[in-house]
Amino acid sequence: MSKIMKTFFKEYVPYIILICIVILIKKFIVTPIRVNGPSMNNTLQNGDIMLLNEFSYKTSGIKRFDIVVIRYKNEYLIKRVIGLPGEVVEYKDNLLYINGNVVDEDFEHAETGDVEKIEVPQNEYYVLGDNRINSTDSRIIGSIPIEKIKGTTNRVIYPFKRMGKIN
């Protein structure tokens, strides 16, 4: 091997490998995503930048109260999972009922108007924004098929004063 090739491999190949790893991580595991609008106030603010994990929910599943990113029409919506596949969801007097039982919501959210009983179809999720007064969510667009969920998110990375894990 020529000296030029040895120098090239020694100096540039580690950078090429690093760039490939970063691209793979961004493409398949973690991607930054921006909160657009007030539908998740006060938990999230318009303009917050979060990390979208596109991999973990495929292995550990989606749980109640996870924050998910949904592909809806030509945009991404960030919402909270309220109802899981096969469950009956209802809100009455600002209380969440799952299959007829009251479930505590341990996060801050705006008052929720009454929602008639709805059975969530298999492989779909019932999602709401935390700012229930101003949110395009399952009350309007229906339950969300699993294939429309792009991933979960629970970490704000910008602005720095809000950086960290959220509930």
PDB file of C-alpha atoms in Angstrom, residues 9-130:
ATOM      1  CA  PHE A   9      -6.731   5.496   6.059  1.00  0.00           C
ATOM      2  CA  LYS A  10      -4.969   6.651   9.195  1.00  0.00           C
ATOM      3  CA  GLU A  11      -6.327  10.209   9.082  1.00  0.00           C
ATOM      4  CA  TYR A  12      -9.719  10.089   7.361  1.00  0.00           C
ATOM      5  CA  VAL A  13     -11.299   6.655   7.824  1.00  0.00           C
ATOM      6  CA  PRO A  14     -12.038   7.220  11.559  1.00  0.00           C
ATOM      7  CA  TYR A  15     -13.967  10.395  10.616  1.00  0.00           C
ATOM      8  CA  ILE A  16     -15.852   8.616   7.855  1.00  0.00           C
ATOM      9  CA  ILE A  17     -16.806   5.836  10.288  1.00  0.00           C
ATOM     10  CA  LEU A  18     -17.905   8.394  12.896  1.00  0.00           C
ATOM     11  CA  ILE A  19     -20.057  10.242  10.347  1.00  0.00           C
ATOM     12  CA  CYS A  20     -21.679   6.949   9.279  1.00  0.00           C
ATOM     13  CA  ILE A  21     -22.445   6.060  12.901  1.00  0.00           C
ATOM     14  CA  VAL A  22     -24.002   9.491  13.540  1.00  0.00           C
ATOM     15  CA  ILE A  23     -26.143   9.172  10.402  1.00  0.00           C
ATOM     16  CA  LEU A  24     -27.310   5.682  11.429  1.00  0.00           C
ATOM     17  CA  ILE A  25     -28.160   6.845  14.963  1.00  0.00           C
ATOM     18  CA  LYS A  26     -30.084   9.848  13.614  1.00  0.00           C
ATOM     19  CA  LYS A  27     -31.894   7.771  11.001  1.00  0.00           C
ATOM     20  CA  PHE A  28     -32.894   4.803  13.149  1.00  0.00           C
ATOM     21  CA  ILE A  29     -32.640   5.650  16.841  1.00  0.00           C
ATOM     22  CA  VAL A  30     -32.753   9.310  17.943  1.00  0.00           C
ATOM     23  CA  THR A  31     -33.816  12.372  15.956  1.00  0.00           C
ATOM     24  CA  PRO A  32     -34.374  15.937  17.161  1.00  0.00           C
ATOM     25  CA  ILE A  33     -37.958  17.163  16.856  1.00  0.00           C
ATOM     26  CA  ARG A  34     -39.457  20.601  17.520  1.00  0.00           C
ATOM     27  CA  VAL A  35     -42.691  21.184  19.443  1.00  0.00           C
ATOM     28  CA  ASN A  36     -45.028  23.123  17.185  1.00  0.00           C
ATOM     29  CA  GLY A  37     -47.914  24.878  18.895  1.00  0.00           C
ATOM     30  CA  PRO A  38     -49.495  25.050  22.351  1.00  0.00           C
ATOM     31  CA  SER A  39     -51.234  21.649  22.499  1.00  0.00           C
ATOM     32  CA  MET A  40     -48.833  20.205  25.104  1.00  0.00           C
ATOM     33  CA  ASN A  41     -48.600  23.302  27.361  1.00  0.00           C
ATOM     34  CA  ASN A  42     -47.537  23.370  30.243  1.00  0.00           C
ATOM     35  CA  THR A  43     -45.542  20.161  29.914  1.00  0.00           C
ATOM     36  CA  LEU A  44     -43.946  21.275  26.657  1.00  0.00           C
ATOM     37  CA  GLN A  45     -43.662  24.725  25.150  1.00  0.00           C
ATOM     38  CA  ASN A  46     -43.896  25.840  21.540  1.00  0.00           C
ATOM     39  CA  GLY A  47     -40.363  25.723  20.102  1.00  0.00           C
ATOM     40  CA  ASP A  48     -38.939  23.174  22.570  1.00  0.00           C
ATOM     41  CA  ILE A  49     -36.566  20.778  20.858  1.00  0.00           C
ATOM     42  CA  MET A  50     -36.793  17.180  22.019  1.00  0.00           C
ATOM     43  CA  LEU A  51     -35.186  13.866  21.192  1.00  0.00           C
ATOM     44  CA  LEU A  52     -37.478  11.498  19.310  1.00  0.00           C
ATOM     45  CA  ASN A  53     -36.616   7.872  20.091  1.00  0.00           C
ATOM     46  CA  GLU A  54     -37.695   5.847  17.078  1.00  0.00           C
ATOM     47  CA  PHE A  55     -36.471   2.526  18.421  1.00  0.00           C
ATOM     48  CA  SER A  56     -37.312   1.957  22.092  1.00  0.00           C
ATOM     49  CA  TYR A  57     -41.083   1.756  21.751  1.00  0.00           C
ATOM     50  CA  LYS A  58     -40.667  -1.054  19.211  1.00  0.00           C
ATOM     51  CA  THR A  59     -38.936  -3.167  21.837  1.00  0.00           C
ATOM     52  CA  SER A  60     -40.605  -2.066  25.079  1.00  0.00           C
ATOM     53  CA  GLY A  61     -44.014  -1.042  23.728  1.00  0.00           C
ATOM     54  CA  ILE A  62     -46.052   2.096  24.217  1.00  0.00           C
ATOM     55  CA  LYS A  63     -47.370   2.701  27.713  1.00  0.00           C
ATOM     56  CA  ARG A  64     -50.156   4.875  29.058  1.00  0.00           C
ATOM     57  CA  PHE A  65     -49.031   8.497  29.482  1.00  0.00           C
ATOM     58  CA  ASP A  66     -46.012   8.112  27.168  1.00  0.00           C
ATOM     59  CA  ILE A  67     -45.493  11.172  24.986  1.00  0.00           C
ATOM     60  CA  VAL A  68     -45.489  10.118  21.342  1.00  0.00           C
ATOM     61  CA  VAL A  69     -44.843  11.741  17.997  1.00  0.00           C
ATOM     62  CA  ILE A  70     -47.504  11.048  15.383  1.00  0.00           C
ATOM     63  CA  ARG A  71     -47.394  11.555  11.644  1.00  0.00           C
ATOM     64  CA  TYR A  72     -50.718  13.218  10.780  1.00  0.00           C
ATOM     65  CA  LYS A  73     -51.242  14.449   7.236  1.00  0.00           C
ATOM     66  CA  ASN A  74     -48.094  16.459   6.451  1.00  0.00           C
ATOM     67  CA  GLU A  75     -47.004  17.277   9.973  1.00  0.00           C
ATOM     68  CA  TYR A  76     -45.847  15.761  13.232  1.00  0.00           C
ATOM     69  CA  LEU A  77     -48.063  16.006  16.327  1.00  0.00           C
ATOM     70  CA  ILE A  78     -46.770  15.474  19.850  1.00  0.00           C
ATOM     71  CA  LYS A  79     -49.397  13.984  22.167  1.00  0.00           C
ATOM     72  CA  ARG A  80     -49.800  11.895  25.310  1.00  0.00           C
ATOM     73  CA  VAL A  81     -51.100   8.315  25.169  1.00  0.00           C
ATOM     74  CA  ILE A  82     -54.273   7.969  27.223  1.00  0.00           C
ATOM     75  CA  GLY A  83     -55.913   4.769  25.952  1.00  0.00           C
ATOM     76  CA  LEU A  84     -54.251   1.550  24.849  1.00  0.00           C
ATOM     77  CA  PRO A  85     -55.519  -0.932  22.234  1.00  0.00           C
ATOM     78  CA  GLY A  86     -58.757  -2.641  23.284  1.00  0.00           C
ATOM     79  CA  GLU A  87     -59.477  -0.334  26.227  1.00  0.00           C
ATOM     80  CA  VAL A  88     -62.640   1.692  26.797  1.00  0.00           C
ATOM     81  CA  VAL A  89     -61.745   5.349  27.467  1.00  0.00           C
ATOM     82  CA  GLU A  90     -64.080   7.917  29.001  1.00  0.00           C
ATOM     83  CA  TYR A  91     -63.734  11.321  30.693  1.00  0.00           C
ATOM     84  CA  LYS A  92     -66.449  12.400  33.078  1.00  0.00           C
ATOM     85  CA  ASP A  93     -66.223  15.397  35.419  1.00  0.00           C
ATOM     86  CA  ASN A  94     -62.518  15.789  34.516  1.00  0.00           C
ATOM     87  CA  LEU A  95     -61.719  12.214  35.611  1.00  0.00           C
ATOM     88  CA  LEU A  96     -60.196   9.586  33.324  1.00  0.00           C
ATOM     89  CA  TYR A  97     -61.940   6.225  33.272  1.00  0.00           C
ATOM     90  CA  ILE A  98     -60.288   3.211  31.667  1.00  0.00           C
ATOM     91  CA  ASN A  99     -62.567   0.184  31.380  1.00  0.00           C
ATOM     92  CA  GLY A 100     -64.856   1.804  33.964  1.00  0.00           C
ATOM     93  CA  ASN A 101     -62.128   2.429  36.577  1.00  0.00           C
ATOM     94  CA  VAL A 102     -60.762   5.859  37.539  1.00  0.00           C
ATOM     95  CA  VAL A 103     -57.095   6.265  36.582  1.00  0.00           C
ATOM     96  CA  ASP A 104     -54.950   8.967  38.190  1.00  0.00           C
ATOM     97  CA  GLU A 105     -53.152  11.259  35.796  1.00  0.00           C
ATOM     98  CA  ASP A 106     -49.880  12.221  37.480  1.00  0.00           C
ATOM     99  CA  PHE A 107     -49.039  15.093  35.138  1.00  0.00           C
ATOM    100  CA  GLU A 108     -50.352  18.624  34.735  1.00  0.00           C
ATOM    101  CA  HIS A 109     -53.031  19.180  32.116  1.00  0.00           C
ATOM    102  CA  ALA A 110     -55.881  21.514  31.346  1.00  0.00           C
ATOM    103  CA  GLU A 111     -59.404  20.528  32.324  1.00  0.00           C
ATOM    104  CA  THR A 112     -60.800  17.807  30.115  1.00  0.00           C
ATOM    105  CA  GLY A 113     -64.370  18.129  28.971  1.00  0.00           C
ATOM    106  CA  ASP A 114     -66.518  15.022  29.087  1.00  0.00           C
ATOM    107  CA  VAL A 115     -65.618  12.408  26.481  1.00  0.00           C
ATOM    108  CA  GLU A 116     -68.171   9.709  25.740  1.00  0.00           C
ATOM    109  CA  LYS A 117     -67.041   6.091  26.084  1.00  0.00           C
ATOM    110  CA  ILE A 118     -64.932   5.011  23.154  1.00  0.00           C
ATOM    111  CA  GLU A 119     -63.367   1.613  22.607  1.00  0.00           C
ATOM    112  CA  VAL A 120     -59.861   1.926  21.223  1.00  0.00           C
ATOM    113  CA  PRO A 121     -59.419  -0.473  18.278  1.00  0.00           C
ATOM    114  CA  GLN A 122     -56.658  -3.073  18.311  1.00  0.00           C
ATOM    115  CA  ASN A 123     -53.277  -1.695  17.168  1.00  0.00           C
ATOM    116  CA  GLU A 124     -54.448   1.883  17.816  1.00  0.00           C
ATOM    117  CA  TYR A 125     -53.991   4.427  20.632  1.00  0.00           C
ATOM    118  CA  TYR A 126     -56.142   7.204  22.072  1.00  0.00           C
ATOM    119  CA  VAL A 127     -54.032  10.352  22.486  1.00  0.00           C
ATOM    120  CA  LEU A 128     -54.636  13.820  23.917  1.00  0.00           C
ATOM    121  CA  GLY A 129     -52.612  16.997  24.235  1.00  0.00           C
ATOM    122  CA  ASP A 130     -51.993  18.238  27.777  1.00  0.00           C
TER     123      ASP A 130
END
